[in-house]
């Protein structure tokens, strides 16, 4: 049968439709969980299309699948007719290669390009559809901005958005080059979507005029293991041998390389156990993060290389000692397999190793191959600051973390350093974290504060409350916009509820213990008005007998408040004023303070304050 050429048949094929549907089907065909992706994409589109919001944030846990979500979000935006989408990444070749590779393998059309590919004068960016990746450095962004000029309705999706994008000159009435360049690219008609696990700095900096009312939470998938696993709330009450993973605590002085060596031995034994017990052999990786200094990376590399050399040479004088140590550890760790069998597997396969160094000198960094997908049976990743940002480590089985923090630790940085988070459920009982005890305690407290902050976001109360103390900073101080941020707010509040006199009867009942009062109040108010995590935090703190509780009877709103403030029970100056006489008699340590404030319409809100060593930081804009 002859056909007649008709050019109209070929006009529309240049713009594939239903890309979003195909991306979701791709993930489902691979047995991937898509519910949270679909919900996040839906809310993001509502922000752009319905609310007309030009700048907002999508936040989710570290290594919880945000890249796949961004692929699906990009597909949906293309379906909606947005023709120029820019993805910004940290200034790292490793991250660029990892992310653009995943976009390519997804089958998204058009294929993602680096900004260098569109700089060719022959490429007309004013027509056609583009998905462009650029690292966040001034040189790249300037070239990209010069090339594209002002494109209407451009979309900027900023991965690890709290890094480099916020304006650290905000209090000097100036802008950092990267912040200004991103703002110029977006222009008056574009949209900015920041994606991060740690959104505090974006909020406290007012970065790109993002509005926390429109923030979107990206929930983790069911196989995700995160803060609830690695930093359980009631850690002090748990025998560490009963944790879902293996926690090896070191002394705070880690001058003895034997800790690192034995951690490597345990990693190799765990790999042996997993592979002997499985029908399929898998490669696994161990992450060593001891410093941000390049010279220290070389030192770690040399020491690890030496261990592999010893284990590969029966004539070496240390060979018997190392093999004997492995044999003893194997016998102690596992009873289901013999120490001989596990040790034999390690020694037989010891040459199947590779060492990958991240954030080091260019010629040294080339060693080892792929850090994100282990290319050898025993893959050792040695890294600095890039470990803290964005890189996803598949089949990560062990993490040795002895990063020294002599001064205040920055909460957002340490949350990002939790590279053990991710899809670890299949081998979680074999995963091992080796860390100094004090550093783990500080890290644990970072996540305690992080949970409370996220609870304040998820209760829909507008701008969230961020928490800091004498040891832990919420964000770097230069990033805080002091014109709108209250650094001494000192309190948190939660959702409105209908007031009942029954609540005051709980508070004043002298026969109730503090724990009973907390549980009864929380049960009566529900999770939105008294978040579950706050209940657990207070009860846990009281159980350690290092803190106290003071619950005041309810009070009416202040007469000087405006009608709107009274209706919402919100006041810029706050509500809870604590005097010395309010502290429990003979109290030592910190005190939890709670009070319900109510209005004449019968609505009420719970307010919370924690001692005098905790700083609650809130953007009042």
mmCIF file with all atom_site columns, C-alpha atoms in Angstrom, residues 160-359:
data_model
loop_
_atom_site.group_PDB
_atom_site.id
_atom_site.type_symbol
_atom_site.label_atom_id
_atom_site.label_alt_id
_atom_site.label_comp_id
_atom_site.label_asym_id
_atom_site.label_entity_id
_atom_site.label_seq_id
_atom_site.pdbx_PDB_ins_code
_atom_site.Cartn_x
_atom_site.Cartn_y
_atom_site.Cartn_z
_atom_site.occupancy
_atom_site.B_iso_or_equiv
_atom_site.pdbx_formal_charge
_atom_site.auth_seq_id
_atom_site.auth_comp_id
_atom_site.auth_asym_id
_atom_site.auth_atom_id
_atom_site.pdbx_PDB_model_num
ATOM 1   C CA . UNK A 1 160 ? 21.352 20.496  47.739 1.00 0.00 ? 160 UNK A CA 1
ATOM 2   C CA . UNK A 1 161 ? 19.812 23.948  47.632 1.00 0.00 ? 161 UNK A CA 1
ATOM 3   C CA . UNK A 1 162 ? 21.048 25.066  51.027 1.00 0.00 ? 162 UNK A CA 1
ATOM 4   C CA . UNK A 1 163 ? 24.645 24.797  49.803 1.00 0.00 ? 163 UNK A CA 1
ATOM 5   C CA . UNK A 1 164 ? 26.160 27.778  47.908 1.00 0.00 ? 164 UNK A CA 1
ATOM 6   C CA . UNK A 1 165 ? 22.759 29.223  46.896 1.00 0.00 ? 165 UNK A CA 1
ATOM 7   C CA . UNK A 1 166 ? 21.864 31.230  50.059 1.00 0.00 ? 166 UNK A CA 1
ATOM 8   C CA . UNK A 1 167 ? 23.174 34.775  50.191 1.00 0.00 ? 167 UNK A CA 1
ATOM 9   C CA . UNK A 1 168 ? 25.826 34.973  52.922 1.00 0.00 ? 168 UNK A CA 1
ATOM 10  C CA . UNK A 1 169 ? 26.052 38.759  52.353 1.00 0.00 ? 169 UNK A CA 1
ATOM 11  C CA . UNK A 1 170 ? 22.387 39.287  53.212 1.00 0.00 ? 170 UNK A CA 1
ATOM 12  C CA . UNK A 1 171 ? 23.188 41.433  56.264 1.00 0.00 ? 171 UNK A CA 1
ATOM 13  C CA . UNK A 1 172 ? 25.583 43.602  54.238 1.00 0.00 ? 172 UNK A CA 1
ATOM 14  C CA . UNK A 1 173 ? 22.857 44.560  51.735 1.00 0.00 ? 173 UNK A CA 1
ATOM 15  C CA . UNK A 1 174 ? 24.793 42.791  48.985 1.00 0.00 ? 174 UNK A CA 1
ATOM 16  C CA . UNK A 1 175 ? 24.552 39.455  47.159 1.00 0.00 ? 175 UNK A CA 1
ATOM 17  C CA . UNK A 1 176 ? 27.001 36.637  46.660 1.00 0.00 ? 176 UNK A CA 1
ATOM 18  C CA . UNK A 1 177 ? 27.800 35.967  42.973 1.00 0.00 ? 177 UNK A CA 1
ATOM 19  C CA . UNK A 1 178 ? 26.078 32.560  42.874 1.00 0.00 ? 178 UNK A CA 1
ATOM 20  C CA . UNK A 1 179 ? 22.940 33.857  44.561 1.00 0.00 ? 179 UNK A CA 1
ATOM 21  C CA . UNK A 1 180 ? 22.704 36.819  42.181 1.00 0.00 ? 180 UNK A CA 1
ATOM 22  C CA . UNK A 1 181 ? 23.374 34.704  39.073 1.00 0.00 ? 181 UNK A CA 1
ATOM 23  C CA . UNK A 1 182 ? 20.607 32.237  39.990 1.00 0.00 ? 182 UNK A CA 1
ATOM 24  C CA . UNK A 1 183 ? 18.250 35.147  40.633 1.00 0.00 ? 183 UNK A CA 1
ATOM 25  C CA . UNK A 1 184 ? 19.145 36.655  37.227 1.00 0.00 ? 184 UNK A CA 1
ATOM 26  C CA . UNK A 1 185 ? 18.520 33.331  35.450 1.00 0.00 ? 185 UNK A CA 1
ATOM 27  C CA . UNK A 1 186 ? 15.076 32.972  37.049 1.00 0.00 ? 186 UNK A CA 1
ATOM 28  C CA . UNK A 1 187 ? 14.107 36.535  36.185 1.00 0.00 ? 187 UNK A CA 1
ATOM 29  C CA . UNK A 1 188 ? 10.575 37.815  36.750 1.00 0.00 ? 188 UNK A CA 1
ATOM 30  C CA . UNK A 1 189 ? 8.716  34.893  35.187 1.00 0.00 ? 189 UNK A CA 1
ATOM 31  C CA . UNK A 1 190 ? 10.737 31.840  36.222 1.00 0.00 ? 190 UNK A CA 1
ATOM 32  C CA . UNK A 1 191 ? 10.317 29.438  39.113 1.00 0.00 ? 191 UNK A CA 1
ATOM 33  C CA . UNK A 1 192 ? 12.856 28.265  41.691 1.00 0.00 ? 192 UNK A CA 1
ATOM 34  C CA . UNK A 1 193 ? 12.512 24.855  43.369 1.00 0.00 ? 193 UNK A CA 1
ATOM 35  C CA . UNK A 1 194 ? 15.113 24.136  46.030 1.00 0.00 ? 194 UNK A CA 1
ATOM 36  C CA . UNK A 1 195 ? 15.601 20.472  46.961 1.00 0.00 ? 195 UNK A CA 1
ATOM 37  C CA . UNK A 1 196 ? 17.419 19.537  50.161 1.00 0.00 ? 196 UNK A CA 1
ATOM 38  C CA . UNK A 1 197 ? 17.438 17.425  53.300 1.00 0.00 ? 197 UNK A CA 1
ATOM 39  C CA . UNK A 1 198 ? 18.383 20.445  55.429 1.00 0.00 ? 198 UNK A CA 1
ATOM 40  C CA . UNK A 1 199 ? 16.212 23.467  54.591 1.00 0.00 ? 199 UNK A CA 1
ATOM 41  C CA . UNK A 1 200 ? 17.029 25.606  57.659 1.00 0.00 ? 200 UNK A CA 1
ATOM 42  C CA . UNK A 1 201 ? 19.477 27.909  55.926 1.00 0.00 ? 201 UNK A CA 1
ATOM 43  C CA . UNK A 1 202 ? 17.108 28.524  53.017 1.00 0.00 ? 202 UNK A CA 1
ATOM 44  C CA . UNK A 1 203 ? 14.435 29.595  55.489 1.00 0.00 ? 203 UNK A CA 1
ATOM 45  C CA . UNK A 1 204 ? 16.607 31.730  57.760 1.00 0.00 ? 204 UNK A CA 1
ATOM 46  C CA . UNK A 1 205 ? 18.327 33.362  54.787 1.00 0.00 ? 205 UNK A CA 1
ATOM 47  C CA . UNK A 1 206 ? 15.105 34.088  52.862 1.00 0.00 ? 206 UNK A CA 1
ATOM 48  C CA . UNK A 1 207 ? 17.029 32.606  49.928 1.00 0.00 ? 207 UNK A CA 1
ATOM 49  C CA . UNK A 1 208 ? 15.492 33.424  46.532 1.00 0.00 ? 208 UNK A CA 1
ATOM 50  C CA . UNK A 1 209 ? 12.428 34.727  48.447 1.00 0.00 ? 209 UNK A CA 1
ATOM 51  C CA . UNK A 1 210 ? 11.235 31.172  49.142 1.00 0.00 ? 210 UNK A CA 1
ATOM 52  C CA . UNK A 1 211 ? 8.090  30.966  51.253 1.00 0.00 ? 211 UNK A CA 1
ATOM 53  C CA . UNK A 1 212 ? 7.954  28.167  53.841 1.00 0.00 ? 212 UNK A CA 1
ATOM 54  C CA . UNK A 1 213 ? 4.135  28.124  53.637 1.00 0.00 ? 213 UNK A CA 1
ATOM 55  C CA . UNK A 1 214 ? 4.549  26.391  50.279 1.00 0.00 ? 214 UNK A CA 1
ATOM 56  C CA . UNK A 1 215 ? 7.272  23.933  51.226 1.00 0.00 ? 215 UNK A CA 1
ATOM 57  C CA . UNK A 1 216 ? 6.655  20.350  50.119 1.00 0.00 ? 216 UNK A CA 1
ATOM 58  C CA . UNK A 1 217 ? 7.728  17.311  52.106 1.00 0.00 ? 217 UNK A CA 1
ATOM 59  C CA . UNK A 1 218 ? 9.144  14.368  50.177 1.00 0.00 ? 218 UNK A CA 1
ATOM 60  C CA . UNK A 1 219 ? 8.428  11.345  52.367 1.00 0.00 ? 219 UNK A CA 1
ATOM 61  C CA . UNK A 1 220 ? 10.912 8.437   52.359 1.00 0.00 ? 220 UNK A CA 1
ATOM 62  C CA . UNK A 1 221 ? 10.090 5.073   50.795 1.00 0.00 ? 221 UNK A CA 1
ATOM 63  C CA . UNK A 1 222 ? 9.345  1.975   52.944 1.00 0.00 ? 222 UNK A CA 1
ATOM 64  C CA . UNK A 1 223 ? 12.824 0.451   52.461 1.00 0.00 ? 223 UNK A CA 1
ATOM 65  C CA . UNK A 1 224 ? 14.483 3.648   53.668 1.00 0.00 ? 224 UNK A CA 1
ATOM 66  C CA . UNK A 1 225 ? 16.560 3.586   56.835 1.00 0.00 ? 225 UNK A CA 1
ATOM 67  C CA . UNK A 1 226 ? 17.214 6.996   58.349 1.00 0.00 ? 226 UNK A CA 1
ATOM 68  C CA . UNK A 1 227 ? 17.279 8.925   61.589 1.00 0.00 ? 227 UNK A CA 1
ATOM 69  C CA . UNK A 1 228 ? 14.789 6.701   63.417 1.00 0.00 ? 228 UNK A CA 1
ATOM 70  C CA . UNK A 1 229 ? 17.087 3.710   62.828 1.00 0.00 ? 229 UNK A CA 1
ATOM 71  C CA . UNK A 1 230 ? 20.531 5.251   63.278 1.00 0.00 ? 230 UNK A CA 1
ATOM 72  C CA . UNK A 1 231 ? 19.636 7.843   65.921 1.00 0.00 ? 231 UNK A CA 1
ATOM 73  C CA . UNK A 1 232 ? 16.699 6.357   67.879 1.00 0.00 ? 232 UNK A CA 1
ATOM 74  C CA . UNK A 1 233 ? 15.135 8.756   70.342 1.00 0.00 ? 233 UNK A CA 1
ATOM 75  C CA . UNK A 1 234 ? 15.522 6.562   73.417 1.00 0.00 ? 234 UNK A CA 1
ATOM 76  C CA . UNK A 1 235 ? 19.082 5.493   72.671 1.00 0.00 ? 235 UNK A CA 1
ATOM 77  C CA . UNK A 1 236 ? 20.200 5.614   76.312 1.00 0.00 ? 236 UNK A CA 1
ATOM 78  C CA . UNK A 1 237 ? 17.533 3.051   77.193 1.00 0.00 ? 237 UNK A CA 1
ATOM 79  C CA . UNK A 1 238 ? 18.587 0.647   74.422 1.00 0.00 ? 238 UNK A CA 1
ATOM 80  C CA . UNK A 1 239 ? 21.348 -1.918  74.623 1.00 0.00 ? 239 UNK A CA 1
ATOM 81  C CA . UNK A 1 240 ? 23.434 -1.083  71.549 1.00 0.00 ? 240 UNK A CA 1
ATOM 82  C CA . UNK A 1 241 ? 23.668 -4.806  70.830 1.00 0.00 ? 241 UNK A CA 1
ATOM 83  C CA . UNK A 1 242 ? 19.906 -4.716  70.143 1.00 0.00 ? 242 UNK A CA 1
ATOM 84  C CA . UNK A 1 243 ? 20.006 -1.909  67.587 1.00 0.00 ? 243 UNK A CA 1
ATOM 85  C CA . UNK A 1 244 ? 18.950 -2.747  64.048 1.00 0.00 ? 244 UNK A CA 1
ATOM 86  C CA . UNK A 1 245 ? 22.496 -1.994  62.872 1.00 0.00 ? 245 UNK A CA 1
ATOM 87  C CA . UNK A 1 246 ? 25.960 -2.417  64.427 1.00 0.00 ? 246 UNK A CA 1
ATOM 88  C CA . UNK A 1 247 ? 27.235 0.589   66.375 1.00 0.00 ? 247 UNK A CA 1
ATOM 89  C CA . UNK A 1 248 ? 30.925 0.497   67.325 1.00 0.00 ? 248 UNK A CA 1
ATOM 90  C CA . UNK A 1 249 ? 31.793 3.340   69.714 1.00 0.00 ? 249 UNK A CA 1
ATOM 91  C CA . UNK A 1 250 ? 35.421 4.435   70.048 1.00 0.00 ? 250 UNK A CA 1
ATOM 92  C CA . UNK A 1 251 ? 37.103 6.609   72.630 1.00 0.00 ? 251 UNK A CA 1
ATOM 93  C CA . UNK A 1 252 ? 37.098 10.281  71.708 1.00 0.00 ? 252 UNK A CA 1
ATOM 94  C CA . UNK A 1 253 ? 40.864 10.173  71.190 1.00 0.00 ? 253 UNK A CA 1
ATOM 95  C CA . UNK A 1 254 ? 41.308 8.188   68.019 1.00 0.00 ? 254 UNK A CA 1
ATOM 96  C CA . UNK A 1 255 ? 45.094 8.280   67.633 1.00 0.00 ? 255 UNK A CA 1
ATOM 97  C CA . UNK A 1 256 ? 45.402 4.511   67.267 1.00 0.00 ? 256 UNK A CA 1
ATOM 98  C CA . UNK A 1 257 ? 44.982 3.269   63.684 1.00 0.00 ? 257 UNK A CA 1
ATOM 99  C CA . UNK A 1 258 ? 43.907 -0.127  65.049 1.00 0.00 ? 258 UNK A CA 1
ATOM 100 C CA . UNK A 1 259 ? 40.303 1.179   65.235 1.00 0.00 ? 259 UNK A CA 1
ATOM 101 C CA . UNK A 1 260 ? 40.311 1.889   61.518 1.00 0.00 ? 260 UNK A CA 1
ATOM 102 C CA . UNK A 1 261 ? 42.094 -1.383  60.720 1.00 0.00 ? 261 UNK A CA 1
ATOM 103 C CA . UNK A 1 262 ? 39.676 -3.495  62.752 1.00 0.00 ? 262 UNK A CA 1
ATOM 104 C CA . UNK A 1 263 ? 36.738 -1.649  61.201 1.00 0.00 ? 263 UNK A CA 1
ATOM 105 C CA . UNK A 1 264 ? 38.095 -2.655  57.785 1.00 0.00 ? 264 UNK A CA 1
ATOM 106 C CA . UNK A 1 265 ? 38.462 -6.269  58.961 1.00 0.00 ? 265 UNK A CA 1
ATOM 107 C CA . UNK A 1 266 ? 34.842 -6.312  60.207 1.00 0.00 ? 266 UNK A CA 1
ATOM 108 C CA . UNK A 1 267 ? 33.662 -4.875  56.895 1.00 0.00 ? 267 UNK A CA 1
ATOM 109 C CA . UNK A 1 268 ? 35.418 -7.626  54.964 1.00 0.00 ? 268 UNK A CA 1
ATOM 110 C CA . UNK A 1 269 ? 33.976 -10.290 57.267 1.00 0.00 ? 269 UNK A CA 1
ATOM 111 C CA . UNK A 1 270 ? 30.470 -8.843  56.831 1.00 0.00 ? 270 UNK A CA 1
ATOM 112 C CA . UNK A 1 271 ? 30.894 -8.941  53.054 1.00 0.00 ? 271 UNK A CA 1
ATOM 113 C CA . UNK A 1 272 ? 32.009 -12.563 53.363 1.00 0.00 ? 272 UNK A CA 1
ATOM 114 C CA . UNK A 1 273 ? 28.998 -13.484 55.510 1.00 0.00 ? 273 UNK A CA 1
ATOM 115 C CA . UNK A 1 274 ? 26.506 -11.789 53.163 1.00 0.00 ? 274 UNK A CA 1
ATOM 116 C CA . UNK A 1 275 ? 27.925 -13.394 50.042 1.00 0.00 ? 275 UNK A CA 1
ATOM 117 C CA . UNK A 1 276 ? 28.426 -16.879 51.485 1.00 0.00 ? 276 UNK A CA 1
ATOM 118 C CA . UNK A 1 277 ? 24.826 -16.764 52.722 1.00 0.00 ? 277 UNK A CA 1
ATOM 119 C CA . UNK A 1 278 ? 23.457 -15.587 49.370 1.00 0.00 ? 278 UNK A CA 1
ATOM 120 C CA . UNK A 1 279 ? 23.042 -17.203 45.982 1.00 0.00 ? 279 UNK A CA 1
ATOM 121 C CA . UNK A 1 280 ? 24.305 -14.016 44.320 1.00 0.00 ? 280 UNK A CA 1
ATOM 122 C CA . UNK A 1 281 ? 27.613 -12.351 45.082 1.00 0.00 ? 281 UNK A CA 1
ATOM 123 C CA . UNK A 1 282 ? 27.488 -8.550  45.501 1.00 0.00 ? 282 UNK A CA 1
ATOM 124 C CA . UNK A 1 283 ? 30.133 -5.851  45.763 1.00 0.00 ? 283 UNK A CA 1
ATOM 125 C CA . UNK A 1 284 ? 29.999 -3.613  48.839 1.00 0.00 ? 284 UNK A CA 1
ATOM 126 C CA . UNK A 1 285 ? 31.654 -0.393  49.933 1.00 0.00 ? 285 UNK A CA 1
ATOM 127 C CA . UNK A 1 286 ? 33.095 1.040   53.119 1.00 0.00 ? 286 UNK A CA 1
ATOM 128 C CA . UNK A 1 287 ? 33.233 4.801   53.625 1.00 0.00 ? 287 UNK A CA 1
ATOM 129 C CA . UNK A 1 288 ? 36.138 6.287   55.606 1.00 0.00 ? 288 UNK A CA 1
ATOM 130 C CA . UNK A 1 289 ? 35.611 9.914   56.595 1.00 0.00 ? 289 UNK A CA 1
ATOM 131 C CA . UNK A 1 290 ? 38.276 11.151  58.979 1.00 0.00 ? 290 UNK A CA 1
ATOM 132 C CA . UNK A 1 291 ? 39.053 14.624  57.685 1.00 0.00 ? 291 UNK A CA 1
ATOM 133 C CA . UNK A 1 292 ? 38.414 17.311  55.114 1.00 0.00 ? 292 UNK A CA 1
ATOM 134 C CA . UNK A 1 293 ? 42.159 17.719  54.512 1.00 0.00 ? 293 UNK A CA 1
ATOM 135 C CA . UNK A 1 294 ? 43.581 16.274  51.317 1.00 0.00 ? 294 UNK A CA 1
ATOM 136 C CA . UNK A 1 295 ? 46.820 15.256  53.032 1.00 0.00 ? 295 UNK A CA 1
ATOM 137 C CA . UNK A 1 296 ? 44.826 13.112  55.475 1.00 0.00 ? 296 UNK A CA 1
ATOM 138 C CA . UNK A 1 297 ? 43.082 11.386  52.557 1.00 0.00 ? 297 UNK A CA 1
ATOM 139 C CA . UNK A 1 298 ? 46.500 10.343  51.233 1.00 0.00 ? 298 UNK A CA 1
ATOM 140 C CA . UNK A 1 299 ? 47.450 9.069   54.682 1.00 0.00 ? 299 UNK A CA 1
ATOM 141 C CA . UNK A 1 300 ? 44.260 6.985   54.944 1.00 0.00 ? 300 UNK A CA 1
ATOM 142 C CA . UNK A 1 301 ? 44.803 5.685   51.429 1.00 0.00 ? 301 UNK A CA 1
ATOM 143 C CA . UNK A 1 302 ? 48.358 4.574   52.218 1.00 0.00 ? 302 UNK A CA 1
ATOM 144 C CA . UNK A 1 303 ? 47.337 2.804   55.431 1.00 0.00 ? 303 UNK A CA 1
ATOM 145 C CA . UNK A 1 304 ? 44.448 0.947   53.801 1.00 0.00 ? 304 UNK A CA 1
ATOM 146 C CA . UNK A 1 305 ? 46.663 -0.014  50.858 1.00 0.00 ? 305 UNK A CA 1
ATOM 147 C CA . UNK A 1 306 ? 49.226 -1.383  53.269 1.00 0.00 ? 306 UNK A CA 1
ATOM 148 C CA . UNK A 1 307 ? 46.633 -3.604  54.984 1.00 0.00 ? 307 UNK A CA 1
ATOM 149 C CA . UNK A 1 308 ? 45.592 -5.122  51.666 1.00 0.00 ? 308 UNK A CA 1
ATOM 150 C CA . UNK A 1 309 ? 49.258 -5.645  50.793 1.00 0.00 ? 309 UNK A CA 1
ATOM 151 C CA . UNK A 1 310 ? 49.901 -7.490  54.045 1.00 0.00 ? 310 UNK A CA 1
ATOM 152 C CA . UNK A 1 311 ? 46.859 -9.739  53.592 1.00 0.00 ? 311 UNK A CA 1
ATOM 153 C CA . UNK A 1 312 ? 48.003 -10.556 50.059 1.00 0.00 ? 312 UNK A CA 1
ATOM 154 C CA . UNK A 1 313 ? 51.499 -11.651 51.112 1.00 0.00 ? 313 UNK A CA 1
ATOM 155 C CA . UNK A 1 314 ? 51.886 -14.723 53.386 1.00 0.00 ? 314 UNK A CA 1
ATOM 156 C CA . UNK A 1 315 ? 55.588 -13.883 53.700 1.00 0.00 ? 315 UNK A CA 1
ATOM 157 C CA . UNK A 1 316 ? 54.883 -10.523 55.303 1.00 0.00 ? 316 UNK A CA 1
ATOM 158 C CA . UNK A 1 317 ? 55.788 -10.445 59.003 1.00 0.00 ? 317 UNK A CA 1
ATOM 159 C CA . UNK A 1 318 ? 52.349 -9.013  59.891 1.00 0.00 ? 318 UNK A CA 1
ATOM 160 C CA . UNK A 1 319 ? 50.402 -11.560 57.823 1.00 0.00 ? 319 UNK A CA 1
ATOM 161 C CA . UNK A 1 320 ? 49.779 -14.092 60.616 1.00 0.00 ? 320 UNK A CA 1
ATOM 162 C CA . UNK A 1 321 ? 48.785 -11.393 63.097 1.00 0.00 ? 321 UNK A CA 1
ATOM 163 C CA . UNK A 1 322 ? 46.269 -9.797  60.709 1.00 0.00 ? 322 UNK A CA 1
ATOM 164 C CA . UNK A 1 323 ? 44.753 -13.118 59.623 1.00 0.00 ? 323 UNK A CA 1
ATOM 165 C CA . UNK A 1 324 ? 44.512 -14.235 63.255 1.00 0.00 ? 324 UNK A CA 1
ATOM 166 C CA . UNK A 1 325 ? 42.685 -10.982 64.128 1.00 0.00 ? 325 UNK A CA 1
ATOM 167 C CA . UNK A 1 326 ? 40.221 -11.525 61.260 1.00 0.00 ? 326 UNK A CA 1
ATOM 168 C CA . UNK A 1 327 ? 39.663 -15.127 62.370 1.00 0.00 ? 327 UNK A CA 1
ATOM 169 C CA . UNK A 1 328 ? 38.948 -14.048 65.974 1.00 0.00 ? 328 UNK A CA 1
ATOM 170 C CA . UNK A 1 329 ? 36.551 -11.284 64.902 1.00 0.00 ? 329 UNK A CA 1
ATOM 171 C CA . UNK A 1 330 ? 34.746 -13.685 62.548 1.00 0.00 ? 330 UNK A CA 1
ATOM 172 C CA . UNK A 1 331 ? 34.337 -16.258 65.311 1.00 0.00 ? 331 UNK A CA 1
ATOM 173 C CA . UNK A 1 332 ? 32.992 -13.644 67.709 1.00 0.00 ? 332 UNK A CA 1
ATOM 174 C CA . UNK A 1 333 ? 30.578 -12.032 65.222 1.00 0.00 ? 333 UNK A CA 1
ATOM 175 C CA . UNK A 1 334 ? 29.006 -15.079 63.628 1.00 0.00 ? 334 UNK A CA 1
ATOM 176 C CA . UNK A 1 335 ? 28.074 -18.459 64.980 1.00 0.00 ? 335 UNK A CA 1
ATOM 177 C CA . UNK A 1 336 ? 26.147 -19.673 61.916 1.00 0.00 ? 336 UNK A CA 1
ATOM 178 C CA . UNK A 1 337 ? 29.285 -19.846 59.779 1.00 0.00 ? 337 UNK A CA 1
ATOM 179 C CA . UNK A 1 338 ? 32.706 -21.009 60.945 1.00 0.00 ? 338 UNK A CA 1
ATOM 180 C CA . UNK A 1 339 ? 35.531 -18.557 61.500 1.00 0.00 ? 339 UNK A CA 1
ATOM 181 C CA . UNK A 1 340 ? 37.628 -20.672 59.122 1.00 0.00 ? 340 UNK A CA 1
ATOM 182 C CA . UNK A 1 341 ? 35.090 -20.355 56.293 1.00 0.00 ? 341 UNK A CA 1
ATOM 183 C CA . UNK A 1 342 ? 34.675 -16.586 56.668 1.00 0.00 ? 342 UNK A CA 1
ATOM 184 C CA . UNK A 1 343 ? 38.398 -15.964 56.994 1.00 0.00 ? 343 UNK A CA 1
ATOM 185 C CA . UNK A 1 344 ? 39.084 -18.167 53.977 1.00 0.00 ? 344 UNK A CA 1
ATOM 186 C CA . UNK A 1 345 ? 36.635 -16.132 51.898 1.00 0.00 ? 345 UNK A CA 1
ATOM 187 C CA . UNK A 1 346 ? 38.327 -12.874 52.923 1.00 0.00 ? 346 UNK A CA 1
ATOM 188 C CA . UNK A 1 347 ? 41.864 -14.105 52.176 1.00 0.00 ? 347 UNK A CA 1
ATOM 189 C CA . UNK A 1 348 ? 40.911 -15.813 48.925 1.00 0.00 ? 348 UNK A CA 1
ATOM 190 C CA . UNK A 1 349 ? 39.255 -12.645 47.641 1.00 0.00 ? 349 UNK A CA 1
ATOM 191 C CA . UNK A 1 350 ? 41.426 -9.961  49.244 1.00 0.00 ? 350 UNK A CA 1
ATOM 192 C CA . UNK A 1 351 ? 42.884 -8.898  45.893 1.00 0.00 ? 351 UNK A CA 1
ATOM 193 C CA . UNK A 1 352 ? 39.404 -7.971  44.667 1.00 0.00 ? 352 UNK A CA 1
ATOM 194 C CA . UNK A 1 353 ? 39.632 -4.510  46.209 1.00 0.00 ? 353 UNK A CA 1
ATOM 195 C CA . UNK A 1 354 ? 39.675 -0.935  45.030 1.00 0.00 ? 354 UNK A CA 1
ATOM 196 C CA . UNK A 1 355 ? 40.198 2.356   46.815 1.00 0.00 ? 355 UNK A CA 1
ATOM 197 C CA . UNK A 1 356 ? 38.353 5.499   45.707 1.00 0.00 ? 356 UNK A CA 1
ATOM 198 C CA . UNK A 1 357 ? 39.442 8.911   46.933 1.00 0.00 ? 357 UNK A CA 1
ATOM 199 C CA . UNK A 1 358 ? 36.975 11.811  46.780 1.00 0.00 ? 358 UNK A CA 1
ATOM 200 C CA . UNK A 1 359 ? 37.866 15.501  47.116 1.00 0.00 ? 359 UNK A CA 1
#
